[in-house]
Tab-separated table of C-alpha atoms in Angstrom:
chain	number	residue	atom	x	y	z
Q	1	UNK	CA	-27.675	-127.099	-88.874
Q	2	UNK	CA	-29.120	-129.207	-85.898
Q	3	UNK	CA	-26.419	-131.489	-86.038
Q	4	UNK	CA	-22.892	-130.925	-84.784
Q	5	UNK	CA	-20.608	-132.182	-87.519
Q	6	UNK	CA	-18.100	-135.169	-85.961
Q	7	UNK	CA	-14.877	-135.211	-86.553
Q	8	UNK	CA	-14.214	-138.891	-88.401
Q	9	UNK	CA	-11.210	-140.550	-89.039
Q	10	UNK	CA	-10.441	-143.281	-91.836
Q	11	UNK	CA	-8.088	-145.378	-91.459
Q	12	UNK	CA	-7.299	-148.292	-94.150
Q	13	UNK	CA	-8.553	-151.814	-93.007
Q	14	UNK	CA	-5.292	-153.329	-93.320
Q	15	UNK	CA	-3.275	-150.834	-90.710
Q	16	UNK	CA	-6.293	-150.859	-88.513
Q	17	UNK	CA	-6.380	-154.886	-88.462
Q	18	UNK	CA	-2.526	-154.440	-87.823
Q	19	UNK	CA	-3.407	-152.274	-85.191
Q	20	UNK	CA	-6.093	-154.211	-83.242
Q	21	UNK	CA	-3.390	-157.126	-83.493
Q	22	UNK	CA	-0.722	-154.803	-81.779
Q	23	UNK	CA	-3.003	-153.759	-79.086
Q	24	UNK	CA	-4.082	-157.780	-78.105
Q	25	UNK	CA	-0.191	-158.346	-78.324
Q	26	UNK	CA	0.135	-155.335	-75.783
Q	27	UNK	CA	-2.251	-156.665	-73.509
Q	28	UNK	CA	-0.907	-160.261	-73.459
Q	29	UNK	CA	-4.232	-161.856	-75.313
Q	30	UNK	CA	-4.167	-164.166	-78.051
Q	31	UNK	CA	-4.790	-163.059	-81.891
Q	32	UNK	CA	-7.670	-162.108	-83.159
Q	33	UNK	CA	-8.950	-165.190	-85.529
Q	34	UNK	CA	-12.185	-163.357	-86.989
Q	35	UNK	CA	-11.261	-161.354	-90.633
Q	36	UNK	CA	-11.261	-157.652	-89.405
Q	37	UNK	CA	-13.934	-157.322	-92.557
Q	38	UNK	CA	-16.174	-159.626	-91.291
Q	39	UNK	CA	-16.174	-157.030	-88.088
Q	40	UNK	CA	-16.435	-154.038	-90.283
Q	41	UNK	CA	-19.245	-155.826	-91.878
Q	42	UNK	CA	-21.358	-156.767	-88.222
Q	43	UNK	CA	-20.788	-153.224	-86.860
Q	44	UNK	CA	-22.344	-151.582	-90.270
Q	45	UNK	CA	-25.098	-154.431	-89.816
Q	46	UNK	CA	-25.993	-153.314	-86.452
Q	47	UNK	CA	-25.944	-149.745	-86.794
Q	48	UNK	CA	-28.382	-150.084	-89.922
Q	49	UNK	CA	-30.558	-151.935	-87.669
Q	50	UNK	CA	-29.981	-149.129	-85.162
Q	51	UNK	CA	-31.263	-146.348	-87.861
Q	52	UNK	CA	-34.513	-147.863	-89.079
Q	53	UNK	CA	-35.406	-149.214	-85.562
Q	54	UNK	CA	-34.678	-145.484	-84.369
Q	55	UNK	CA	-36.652	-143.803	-87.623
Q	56	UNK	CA	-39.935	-146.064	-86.753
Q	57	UNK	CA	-39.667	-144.535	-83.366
Q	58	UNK	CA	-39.998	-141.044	-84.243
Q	59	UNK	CA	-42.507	-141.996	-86.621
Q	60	UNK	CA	-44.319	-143.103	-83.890
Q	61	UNK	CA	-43.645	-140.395	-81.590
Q	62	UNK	CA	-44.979	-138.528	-84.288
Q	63	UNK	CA	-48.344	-139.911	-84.962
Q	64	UNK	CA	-48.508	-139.889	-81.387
Q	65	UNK	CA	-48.595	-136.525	-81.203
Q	66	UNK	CA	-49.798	-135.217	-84.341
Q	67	UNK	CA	-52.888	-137.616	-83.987
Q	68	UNK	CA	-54.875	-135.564	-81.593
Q	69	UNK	CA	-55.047	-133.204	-84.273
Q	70	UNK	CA	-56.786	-134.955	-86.880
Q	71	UNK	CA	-60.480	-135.159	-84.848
Q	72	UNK	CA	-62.284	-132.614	-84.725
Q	73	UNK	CA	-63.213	-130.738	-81.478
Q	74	UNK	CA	-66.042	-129.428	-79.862
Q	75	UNK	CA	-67.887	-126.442	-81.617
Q	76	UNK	CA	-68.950	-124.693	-78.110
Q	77	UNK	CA	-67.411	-124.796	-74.746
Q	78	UNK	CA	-70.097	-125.489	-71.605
Q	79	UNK	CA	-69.755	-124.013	-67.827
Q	80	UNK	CA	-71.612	-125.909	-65.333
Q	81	UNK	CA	-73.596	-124.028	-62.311
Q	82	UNK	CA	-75.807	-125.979	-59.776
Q	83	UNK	CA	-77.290	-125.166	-56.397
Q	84	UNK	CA	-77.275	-128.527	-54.301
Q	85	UNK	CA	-78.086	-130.906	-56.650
Q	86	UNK	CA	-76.901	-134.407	-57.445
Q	87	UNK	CA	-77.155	-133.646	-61.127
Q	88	UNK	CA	-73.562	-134.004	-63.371
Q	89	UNK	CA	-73.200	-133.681	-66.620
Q	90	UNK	CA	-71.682	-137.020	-68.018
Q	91	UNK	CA	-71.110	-135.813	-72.431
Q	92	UNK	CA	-72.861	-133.459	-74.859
Q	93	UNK	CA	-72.465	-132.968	-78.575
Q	94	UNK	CA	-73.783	-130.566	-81.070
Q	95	UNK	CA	-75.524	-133.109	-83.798
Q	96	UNK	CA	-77.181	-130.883	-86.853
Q	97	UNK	CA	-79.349	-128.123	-85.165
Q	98	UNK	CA	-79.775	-130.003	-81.860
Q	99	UNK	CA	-77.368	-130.048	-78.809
Q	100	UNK	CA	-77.509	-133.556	-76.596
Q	101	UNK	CA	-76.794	-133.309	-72.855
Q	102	UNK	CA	-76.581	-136.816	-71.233
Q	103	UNK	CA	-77.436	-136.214	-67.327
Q	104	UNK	CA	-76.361	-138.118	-64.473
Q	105	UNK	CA	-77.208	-138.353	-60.525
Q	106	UNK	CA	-80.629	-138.186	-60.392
Q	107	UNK	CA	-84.268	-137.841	-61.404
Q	108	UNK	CA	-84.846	-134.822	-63.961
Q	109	UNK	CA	-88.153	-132.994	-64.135
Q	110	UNK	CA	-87.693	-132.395	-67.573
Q	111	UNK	CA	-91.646	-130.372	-67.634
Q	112	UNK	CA	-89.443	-127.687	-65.731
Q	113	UNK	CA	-86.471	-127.728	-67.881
Q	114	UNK	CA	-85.980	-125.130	-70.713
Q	115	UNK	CA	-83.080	-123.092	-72.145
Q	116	UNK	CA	-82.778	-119.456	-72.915
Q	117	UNK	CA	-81.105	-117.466	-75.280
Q	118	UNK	CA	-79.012	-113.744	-75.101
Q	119	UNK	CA	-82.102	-112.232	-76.324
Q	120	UNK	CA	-84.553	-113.961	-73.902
Q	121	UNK	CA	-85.889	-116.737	-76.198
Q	122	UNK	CA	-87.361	-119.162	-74.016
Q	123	UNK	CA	-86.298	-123.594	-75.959
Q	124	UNK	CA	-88.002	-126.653	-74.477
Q	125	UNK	CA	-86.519	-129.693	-75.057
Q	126	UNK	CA	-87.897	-131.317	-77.678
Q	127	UNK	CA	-86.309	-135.001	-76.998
Q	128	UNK	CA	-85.838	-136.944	-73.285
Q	129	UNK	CA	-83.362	-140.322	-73.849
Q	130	UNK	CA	-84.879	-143.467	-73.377
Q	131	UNK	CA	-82.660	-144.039	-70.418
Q	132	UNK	CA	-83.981	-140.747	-68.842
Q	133	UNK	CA	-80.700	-139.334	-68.700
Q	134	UNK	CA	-80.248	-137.484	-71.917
Q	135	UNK	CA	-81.825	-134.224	-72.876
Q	136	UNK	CA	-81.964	-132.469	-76.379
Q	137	UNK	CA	-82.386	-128.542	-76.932
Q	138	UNK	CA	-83.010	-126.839	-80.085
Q	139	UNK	CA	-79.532	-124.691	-80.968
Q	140	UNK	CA	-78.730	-122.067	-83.441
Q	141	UNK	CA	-75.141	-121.287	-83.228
Q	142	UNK	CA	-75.346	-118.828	-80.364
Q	143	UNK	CA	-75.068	-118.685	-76.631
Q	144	UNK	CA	-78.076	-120.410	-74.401
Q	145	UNK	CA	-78.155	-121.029	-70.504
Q	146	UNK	CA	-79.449	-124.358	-69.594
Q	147	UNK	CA	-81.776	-124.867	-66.216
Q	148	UNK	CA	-82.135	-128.528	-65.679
Q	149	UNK	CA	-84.318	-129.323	-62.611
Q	150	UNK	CA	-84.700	-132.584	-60.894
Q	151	UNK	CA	-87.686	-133.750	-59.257
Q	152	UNK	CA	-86.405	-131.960	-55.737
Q	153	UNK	CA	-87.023	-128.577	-57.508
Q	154	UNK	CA	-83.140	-128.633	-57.495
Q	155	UNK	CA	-81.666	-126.867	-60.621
Q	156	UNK	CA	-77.964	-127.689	-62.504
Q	157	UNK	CA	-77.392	-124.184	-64.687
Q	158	UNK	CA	-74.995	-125.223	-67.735
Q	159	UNK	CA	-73.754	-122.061	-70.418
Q	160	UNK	CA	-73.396	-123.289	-73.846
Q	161	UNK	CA	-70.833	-120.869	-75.466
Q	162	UNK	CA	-70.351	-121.556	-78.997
Q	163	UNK	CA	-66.053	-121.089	-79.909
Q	164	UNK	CA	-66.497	-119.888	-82.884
């Protein structure tokens, strides 16, 4: 249905070798010496070559694309807010009942930091990274704003929306 079906034509070997000696007669060059089988043979050779090197390829192409859709994506979707601040978020990930935020571009406060719910519960974090740069909040499946402060009193606002 995708394809457009070609017209072929057969011809029997022996009229097309007699043929392909007419046409080097026509055009003044000397005989061919190689068996017009042994031609038939090389073509099929290389066009089988053709076919599985061309089959890999879309295999490829399509592993290429259809990878992407074997890992699994983020369960919540963040929006960042800040107000003059050096703060950026670098990665977070939802691990169990906790939700990481690694920080960069600055010094957090993280006795001021806290995140609140839709229905005004007030989470502290209950883990700073080693590094000082990551932060962990307590999440239950639902919608929390994020203040992080730095030591300026500066704050970097982040929405944690879950997709599902």
């Amino acid at each position: 249905m995708l394809r457009k079906k070609k017209n072929t034509y057969e011809m029997n070997i022996d009229s097309a070798n007699a043929a392909l000696q007419n046409i080097f007669a026509a055009c003044d060059q000397k005989p061919n010496t190689m068996p017009f089988d042994t031609i038939l043979l090389r073509q099929q050779a290389n066009t089988r070559s053709y076919a599985i090197a061309k089959h890999i390829a879309e295999l490829f192409i399509l592993l290429l694309f259809g990878l992407p859709l074997l890992f699994p994506h983020s369960k919540a979707k963040i929006f960042t807010q800040s107000t003059h601040t050096k703060l950026t978020l670098e990665s977070h990930y939802i691990s169990g009942e906790q939700f990481t935020l690694d920080i960069a571009g600055g010094d957090i406060d993280y006795r001021q930091c806290y995140a609140v719910s839709a229905d005004g519960t007030r989470y502290e974090p209950i883990f700073q990274g080693s590094s000082n740069d990551s932060i962990v909040f307590p999440y239950a499946g639902k919608e929390i704003n994020i203040y992080i402060y730095d030591t300026s009193g500066n704050c970097l606002q982040l929405i944690l929306t879950p997709l599902n």
